[in-house]
Amino acid sequence: MPISLILPEFKIERDDEKCITCQVCVRQCANDAHIYDSEEDQVYTDSSKCVGCHRCETLCPTGAISVKVNRFQSKQNANWTALVQRNIFKQAESGGILLTGMGCDKPYPIYWDHILLNASQVTNPSIDPLREPMELRTFLGQKPDKIEIDESSEEPKLITKFAPQLSLEVPILFSAMSYGSISYNACLSLARAAKKIGTFCNTGEGGLHPDFYKYGENTIVQVASGRFGVHPQYLKIAGAIEIKVGQGAKPGIGGHLPGEKVSEDISHTRMIPAGSDALSPAPHHDIYSIEDLRQLIYALKEATRYEKPVGVKIAAVHNVAPIASGIVRAGADFITIDGFRGGTGAAPMVIRDNVGIPIELALAVIDSRLREEGIRNRASIIVAGGMRSSADIIKAIALGADAVYIGTAALVAMGCHVCQKCYTGKCNWGIATQDPYLTKRLNPNIATRRLVNLLRAWSLEIKEILGGMGINAIESLRGNREHLRGVGLTAIDLKILGIKPAGG
Amino acid sequence: MRDFYEKEMSGCSVVGIMSEEGSRFSGDLIMKSISVMRERANGLGGGFAAYGIYPEFCHLHTFHLIFEDNRAKQLTEEYLKKSYLIEKDEPIPTRAQGSIKYPPGLWRYFLKFKRKREEGEVAFTEEDEVVRTVMEVNTNIEGAFVASSGKNMGIFKGMGYPEDIGRFYRLEEYEGYIWVAHGRFPTNSIGWWGGAHPFGLLDWAVVHNGEISSYGINKRYLSNFDYHCELFTDTEAITYLFDLLVRKHKLSLEMASLALAAPLWDTIERFPENLKSIARAIRLVYGSALLNGPFSIIVGHNRGMLGLVDRIKLRPLVAARGGDMLYISSEESGINEVSSSLDKVRQAKAGVPIIGELKCLSH
Amino acid sequence: MKRIYIKEEYCIGCRLCEIHCLVQHSKSKKIIKAFKREFPRALPRILVEEKGYLSFAIQCRHCEEAPCIEACITGAMYRDKTTGAVLCNEDRCVGCWMCIMVCPFGVIKRNLERKKIASKCDLCQGEEMPVCVANCPNEALELRDS
């Protein structure tokens, strides 16, 4: 039998002084990296199976386990890195596309880390968020150019009718993660947290499980190319509808749920046979041009009687500004742009790591372009793709976004350690799996609490920073690039981002 | 024209005095009022706006221009002659004041439109045309700056304490029914004549004490509507916002104030239903016009005067009425100096405009 | 009285509850010492039952009408007046194990550490919270008023 050339990515170190052979690690590892030998009454490790999720390390009651990256497995080579060699070994062995999960982990520049924020001093005092209210409430949807008010009588009346709006208490929503790519408990936690905070979660391509209909008001449902789970009730229950044209992690190709993760429940919710791979085609087979997109947008608006905002999600690619302009003119109420750092449950590694552009640049050019054309008010912009902290969110809003989707951050809040093995369906944290033994590990009570805490912590930080800038309403920050300065960026970068250099 | 950012600093003084009956009074009154607040200025900027001062030319657009050199004057006149007939032009009368050093060229032009609409030209109103002219001169003619461009009104401003500027321009010789004044305290030592307040466009004149932290987005929003903020002052943005919201979008002054100094969401929740939907609609549509940051402003226009403070009242503004006179000022001392019998004196409320309206005009 | 409630939908079968119960009832109350240096090892009073992916941890229910108290021949099994818990007085217990035979839940253990006695959950008297509840990583055990 041929031996595998692939060396283990991780090395599990067990401190024998501390190990009490309690076997918690054995039971908790879904990849069987720990094995108990009853004859010897000892636990042995097989590092080749380890995926680096750190479950055993976290749960070990004596802290005897240490999971380390196996850095020195091959001679140091800046070009032919261990990862490159390993990928070639895998492809030589399997002859297939290499899959991976989560977002691009390559060291491309992160523009958020090159942008700094302003604070007010002396001439314009900062506002103290402990004393003065800081308003983060955001409305997503189409806004008219101007409004008409009838002031003829004692009681002035508003004449202009508004398109439907989504009201958010914080400018942060939970990104599209389908039931299928993540577990029932994870979906439940996101829905509950969204309702509690007053924001929205997104069904992703997975359809909406009937148990979650009661959170429908706080749910944005997706109509993706596979049209999984799209039926009249689905559209009726939703708070808003998002047509998924592309996704930041894998621009140009469709969604992929491996057959291992399609359980009975999933097959029911998505309306597909159990155990079969759920592949969404790359284009919507009824959208081959912008007019077709316009037709679908209005078909959905008609189906929901123009009562819900209908938006479009695209991946950030090279020509994103004219594409966005076209989408806004096609009638979308909001447009979601997913940068290349966006996460996924399963995607070909080569596409995740090489296709797409950074969200910072995409956002800046789209916002500028829409303003130049005078149509910025016709759709709200939501950005996604690697928002890691409240600072990233503030910078995104200052560049021009109305709100921000968080995906990976929400999963990390629930316990994810970004091991990138979501496509195997063996998530030890109970998040990206359908295995009932594993899904129990995510207690929705705990996860909801953690998500609410995360958003609460971030909104407090945002309020502090706004106060420091002398602003007390988020709409005064939106698009206000005066409050941003670039450090370590080239002149072209600054020009594209539309911000000044620090010191200038 | 300018390549450094000159931010508005705090510590300025603003005053507005008007007669709601339309009786004209001399500039003496307002000069007296603002001189009391000398401490609020530092001599690097002062200015006045006066309404009703050119009754014989009240149907013509009056441009007050500041020229740094002769060439600027020539280029401007050439440009103006393309679209307008210059009915009359003359230097703005001044008197030498020791403290006012090196004044630039100061001229006024009374302009009448030439009837030359080309076939298929977009139907601009006269006002839109004037706005375009002002933008063009300010942005593209080096060394020229339009201080005011309204009918039957004028803005007189420069570098110096306001009362000195007033005497320099011989304002006691003019009679108007609305007067607005400003004393500036910039910490940037290079003041320039065009940067003083009031800032004007058409018949709008804005004096401003404060700093707008939302300037970045106000400016971008205005550029959608072809208002180009080239002069890097917050006050410019405020003036253009009034023109956009009131003249072009036809909002009333109260509604425009709801946009510029929007009430808090919590407050809006407690409004009666009709007002709640209006306030909400205004915040949704005009979120990018919201003026965030501390400010108190007085805005003069052909039909009256308006005083407004920011939504959480971080700058002072006091108003008082005496007979048919309305006084608005940064400090009560400014009002007490010029009037003995006052009926009502009150502090402005956050976001609630103080509005004075001309009931009739006496020419 | 405060009782421990079991939520089997959240139990992940890790058995950390058993480990911490053992440590709490050991001599040293230190985990490494309790497991590696104490002979015989202390006895955990809680047991994880599992079948397939269903699991839960069960301990003495501190029944309102406790059969073990009825069956105890020496009166070693008694109810604590303040907490309402059913406790075993180790000095009185003679190890007849009648309680083990009558317990409907099978949660009393034969303890042969020193002399023969019956051992069961004592709600960690003296601690703020029973250690099984405090240490369950997934909040599958809850202490609340019944």
CSV table of N, CA, C and O in Angstrom, one decimal, chain B residues 261-317:
chain,number,residue,atom,x,y,z
B,261,ALA,N,-30.2,70.0,12.3
B,261,ALA,CA,-30.0,69.7,13.7
B,261,ALA,C,-31.0,68.7,14.2
B,261,ALA,O,-31.8,69.0,15.1
B,262,ALA,N,-30.9,67.5,13.6
B,262,ALA,CA,-32.0,66.5,13.8
B,262,ALA,C,-32.1,66.2,15.3
B,262,ALA,O,-31.1,66.0,16.0
B,263,PRO,N,-33.4,66.0,15.7
B,263,PRO,CA,-33.6,65.5,17.1
B,263,PRO,C,-33.2,64.1,17.2
B,263,PRO,O,-33.1,63.4,16.3
B,264,LEU,N,-32.9,63.7,18.5
B,264,LEU,CA,-32.5,62.3,18.7
B,264,LEU,C,-33.6,61.3,18.5
B,264,LEU,O,-34.8,61.7,18.6
B,265,TRP,N,-33.3,60.1,18.1
B,265,TRP,CA,-34.4,59.1,17.9
B,265,TRP,C,-35.3,59.0,19.1
B,265,TRP,O,-36.5,58.8,18.9
B,266,ASP,N,-34.7,59.0,20.3
B,266,ASP,CA,-35.6,58.9,21.5
B,266,ASP,C,-36.6,60.0,21.6
B,266,ASP,O,-37.8,59.8,21.9
B,267,THR,N,-36.1,61.2,21.2
B,267,THR,CA,-37.0,62.3,21.2
B,267,THR,C,-38.1,62.2,20.1
B,267,THR,O,-39.3,62.5,20.3
B,268,ILE,N,-37.7,61.7,18.9
B,268,ILE,CA,-38.7,61.5,17.8
B,268,ILE,C,-39.8,60.5,18.2
B,268,ILE,O,-40.9,60.7,17.9
B,269,GLU,N,-39.4,59.5,19.0
B,269,GLU,CA,-40.4,58.5,19.4
B,269,GLU,C,-41.5,59.2,20.2
B,269,GLU,O,-42.7,58.7,20.1
B,270,ARG,N,-41.2,60.3,20.8
B,270,ARG,CA,-42.3,60.9,21.7
B,270,ARG,C,-43.1,62.0,20.9
B,270,ARG,O,-44.0,62.6,21.5
B,271,PHE,N,-42.7,62.2,19.6
B,271,PHE,CA,-43.5,63.2,18.9
B,271,PHE,C,-44.9,62.7,18.5
B,271,PHE,O,-45.1,61.5,18.5
B,272,PRO,N,-45.8,63.6,18.2
B,272,PRO,CA,-47.1,63.1,17.7
B,272,PRO,C,-46.9,62.4,16.4
B,272,PRO,O,-46.0,62.7,15.7
B,273,GLU,N,-47.8,61.5,16.0
B,273,GLU,CA,-47.7,60.7,14.8
B,273,GLU,C,-47.2,61.4,13.5
B,273,GLU,O,-46.3,60.9,12.9
B,274,ASN,N,-47.9,62.5,13.2
B,274,ASN,CA,-47.6,63.1,11.9
B,274,ASN,C,-46.2,63.7,11.9
B,274,ASN,O,-45.4,63.5,11.0
B,275,LEU,N,-45.8,64.3,13.1
B,275,LEU,CA,-44.5,64.8,13.1
B,275,LEU,C,-43.4,63.8,13.2
B,275,LEU,O,-42.3,63.9,12.7
B,276,LYS,N,-43.8,62.6,13.8
B,276,LYS,CA,-42.8,61.5,14.0
B,276,LYS,C,-42.5,61.0,12.6
B,276,LYS,O,-41.3,60.8,12.3
B,277,SER,N,-43.5,60.8,11.7
B,277,SER,CA,-43.1,60.3,10.4
B,277,SER,C,-42.3,61.3,9.6
B,277,SER,O,-41.5,60.9,8.8
B,278,ILE,N,-42.6,62.6,9.8
B,278,ILE,CA,-41.8,63.6,9.1
B,278,ILE,C,-40.4,63.6,9.5
B,278,ILE,O,-39.5,63.6,8.7
B,279,ALA,N,-40.2,63.6,10.9
B,279,ALA,CA,-38.8,63.7,11.4
B,279,ALA,C,-38.0,62.5,11.0
B,279,ALA,O,-36.9,62.6,10.6
B,280,ARG,N,-38.7,61.3,11.0
B,280,ARG,CA,-38.0,60.1,10.6
B,280,ARG,C,-37.6,60.1,9.1
B,280,ARG,O,-36.5,59.8,8.8
B,281,ALA,N,-38.6,60.6,8.3
B,281,ALA,CA,-38.3,60.7,6.9
B,281,ALA,C,-37.1,61.6,6.6
B,281,ALA,O,-36.3,61.3,5.8
B,282,ILE,N,-37.1,62.7,7.3
B,282,ILE,CA,-36.1,63.7,7.1
B,282,ILE,C,-34.7,63.1,7.5
B,282,ILE,O,-33.7,63.3,6.8
B,283,ARG,N,-34.7,62.4,8.6
B,283,ARG,CA,-33.4,61.9,9.0
B,283,ARG,C,-32.9,60.8,8.0
B,283,ARG,O,-31.7,60.7,7.8
B,284,LEU,N,-33.9,60.0,7.5
B,284,LEU,CA,-33.5,59.0,6.5
B,284,LEU,C,-32.9,59.6,5.2
B,284,LEU,O,-31.9,59.2,4.7
B,285,VAL,N,-33.6,60.6,4.7
B,285,VAL,CA,-33.2,61.2,3.4
B,285,VAL,C,-32.0,62.1,3.6
B,285,VAL,O,-31.1,62.2,2.7
B,286,TYR,N,-32.0,62.9,4.6
B,286,TYR,CA,-31.0,64.0,4.8
B,286,TYR,C,-29.9,63.7,5.8
B,286,TYR,O,-29.4,64.6,6.4
B,287,GLY,N,-29.7,62.4,6.1
B,287,GLY,CA,-28.7,62.0,7.1
B,287,GLY,C,-27.3,62.6,6.7
B,287,GLY,O,-26.6,62.9,7.6
B,288,SER,N,-27.0,62.7,5.4
B,288,SER,CA,-25.7,63.2,5.1
B,288,SER,C,-25.6,64.7,5.2
B,288,SER,O,-24.6,65.3,5.0
B,289,ALA,N,-26.8,65.3,5.5
B,289,ALA,CA,-26.8,66.8,5.6
B,289,ALA,C,-26.8,67.2,7.1
B,289,ALA,O,-26.6,68.4,7.4
B,290,LEU,N,-26.9,66.2,8.0
B,290,LEU,CA,-26.9,66.5,9.4
B,290,LEU,C,-25.6,67.2,9.8
B,290,LEU,O,-24.5,66.7,9.4
B,291,LEU,N,-25.7,68.3,10.5
B,291,LEU,CA,-24.5,69.0,10.9
B,291,LEU,C,-24.1,68.5,12.3
B,291,LEU,O,-24.8,68.8,13.3
B,292,ASN,N,-23.1,67.7,12.4
B,292,ASN,CA,-22.7,67.2,13.7
B,292,ASN,C,-21.6,68.0,14.2
B,292,ASN,O,-20.7,68.5,13.5
B,293,GLY,N,-21.5,68.2,15.5
B,293,GLY,CA,-20.5,69.0,16.1
B,293,GLY,C,-21.1,70.3,16.7
B,293,GLY,O,-22.3,70.6,16.3
B,294,PRO,N,-20.4,71.0,17.5
B,294,PRO,CA,-21.0,72.2,18.2
B,294,PRO,C,-21.2,73.3,17.2
B,294,PRO,O,-20.3,73.6,16.4
B,295,PHE,N,-22.3,74.0,17.2
B,295,PHE,CA,-22.4,75.2,16.4
B,295,PHE,C,-23.6,76.1,16.8
B,295,PHE,O,-24.5,75.6,17.4
B,296,SER,N,-23.4,77.4,16.6
B,296,SER,CA,-24.6,78.2,16.7
B,296,SER,C,-24.4,79.1,15.4
B,296,SER,O,-23.4,79.6,15.1
B,297,ILE,N,-25.5,79.2,14.6
B,297,ILE,CA,-25.5,79.9,13.4
B,297,ILE,C,-26.6,80.9,13.3
B,297,ILE,O,-27.7,80.7,14.0
B,298,ILE,N,-26.4,82.0,12.6
B,298,ILE,CA,-27.4,82.9,12.3
B,298,ILE,C,-27.4,83.0,10.7
B,298,ILE,O,-26.4,83.2,10.1
B,299,VAL,N,-28.6,82.8,10.1
B,299,VAL,CA,-28.7,82.8,8.7
B,299,VAL,C,-29.6,84.0,8.3
B,299,VAL,O,-30.7,84.0,8.7
B,300,GLY,N,-29.1,84.8,7.4
B,300,GLY,CA,-29.9,85.9,6.9
B,300,GLY,C,-30.3,85.6,5.5
B,300,GLY,O,-29.6,84.9,4.8
B,301,HIS,N,-31.6,86.0,5.1
B,301,HIS,CA,-32.0,85.8,3.8
B,301,HIS,C,-33.1,86.9,3.5
B,301,HIS,O,-33.5,87.6,4.4
B,302,ASN,N,-33.5,86.9,2.2
B,302,ASN,CA,-34.4,88.0,1.9
B,302,ASN,C,-35.7,88.2,2.6
B,302,ASN,O,-36.3,89.2,2.6
B,303,ARG,N,-36.1,87.1,3.2
B,303,ARG,CA,-37.4,87.1,3.8
B,303,ARG,C,-37.3,87.2,5.4
B,303,ARG,O,-38.3,87.1,6.1
B,304,GLY,N,-36.1,87.2,5.9
B,304,GLY,CA,-36.0,87.2,7.3
B,304,GLY,C,-34.6,86.7,7.8
B,304,GLY,O,-33.6,86.7,7.1
B,305,MET,N,-34.7,86.1,9.0
B,305,MET,CA,-33.4,85.7,9.7
B,305,MET,C,-33.7,84.5,10.5
B,305,MET,O,-34.8,84.3,11.0
B,306,LEU,N,-32.7,83.6,10.7
B,306,LEU,CA,-32.9,82.4,11.4
B,306,LEU,C,-31.7,82.1,12.3
B,306,LEU,O,-30.6,82.3,11.9
B,307,GLY,N,-32.0,81.7,13.6
B,307,GLY,CA,-30.9,81.4,14.5
B,307,GLY,C,-31.1,79.9,14.9
B,307,GLY,O,-32.2,79.4,15.1
B,308,LEU,N,-30.0,79.1,14.9
B,308,LEU,CA,-30.1,77.7,15.2
B,308,LEU,C,-28.8,77.2,16.0
B,308,LEU,O,-27.7,77.7,15.7
B,309,VAL,N,-29.1,76.4,17.0
B,309,VAL,CA,-27.9,75.7,17.6
B,309,VAL,C,-28.0,74.2,17.4
B,309,VAL,O,-29.0,73.7,17.0
B,310,ASP,N,-26.8,73.6,17.6
B,310,ASP,CA,-26.7,72.1,17.3
B,310,ASP,C,-27.6,71.3,18.2
B,310,ASP,O,-28.2,71.8,19.1
B,311,ARG,N,-27.7,70.0,17.8
B,311,ARG,CA,-28.7,69.2,18.4
B,311,ARG,C,-28.5,68.9,19.9
B,311,ARG,O,-29.4,68.4,20.5
B,312,ILE,N,-27.3,69.1,20.4
B,312,ILE,CA,-27.2,68.9,21.9
B,312,ILE,C,-26.7,70.2,22.5
B,312,ILE,O,-26.1,70.2,23.6
B,313,LYS,N,-26.9,71.3,21.9
B,313,LYS,CA,-26.6,72.6,22.4
B,313,LYS,C,-25.2,72.8,23.0
B,313,LYS,O,-25.1,72.9,24.2
B,314,LEU,N,-24.2,72.7,22.2
B,314,LEU,CA,-22.9,72.9,22.7
B,314,LEU,C,-22.3,74.3,22.5
B,314,LEU,O,-21.2,74.6,22.8
B,315,ARG,N,-23.1,75.2,21.9
B,315,ARG,CA,-22.7,76.6,21.8
B,315,ARG,C,-23.8,77.5,22.2
B,315,ARG,O,-25.0,77.1,22.1
B,316,PRO,N,-23.5,78.7,22.7
B,316,PRO,CA,-24.6,79.6,23.2
B,316,PRO,C,-25.3,80.4,22.1
B,316,PRO,O,-24.7,80.7,21.1
B,317,LEU,N,-26.6,80.6,22.3
B,317,LEU,CA,-27.3,81.6,21.4
B,317,LEU,C,-28.5,82.1,22.2
B,317,LEU,O,-29.2,81.3,22.8
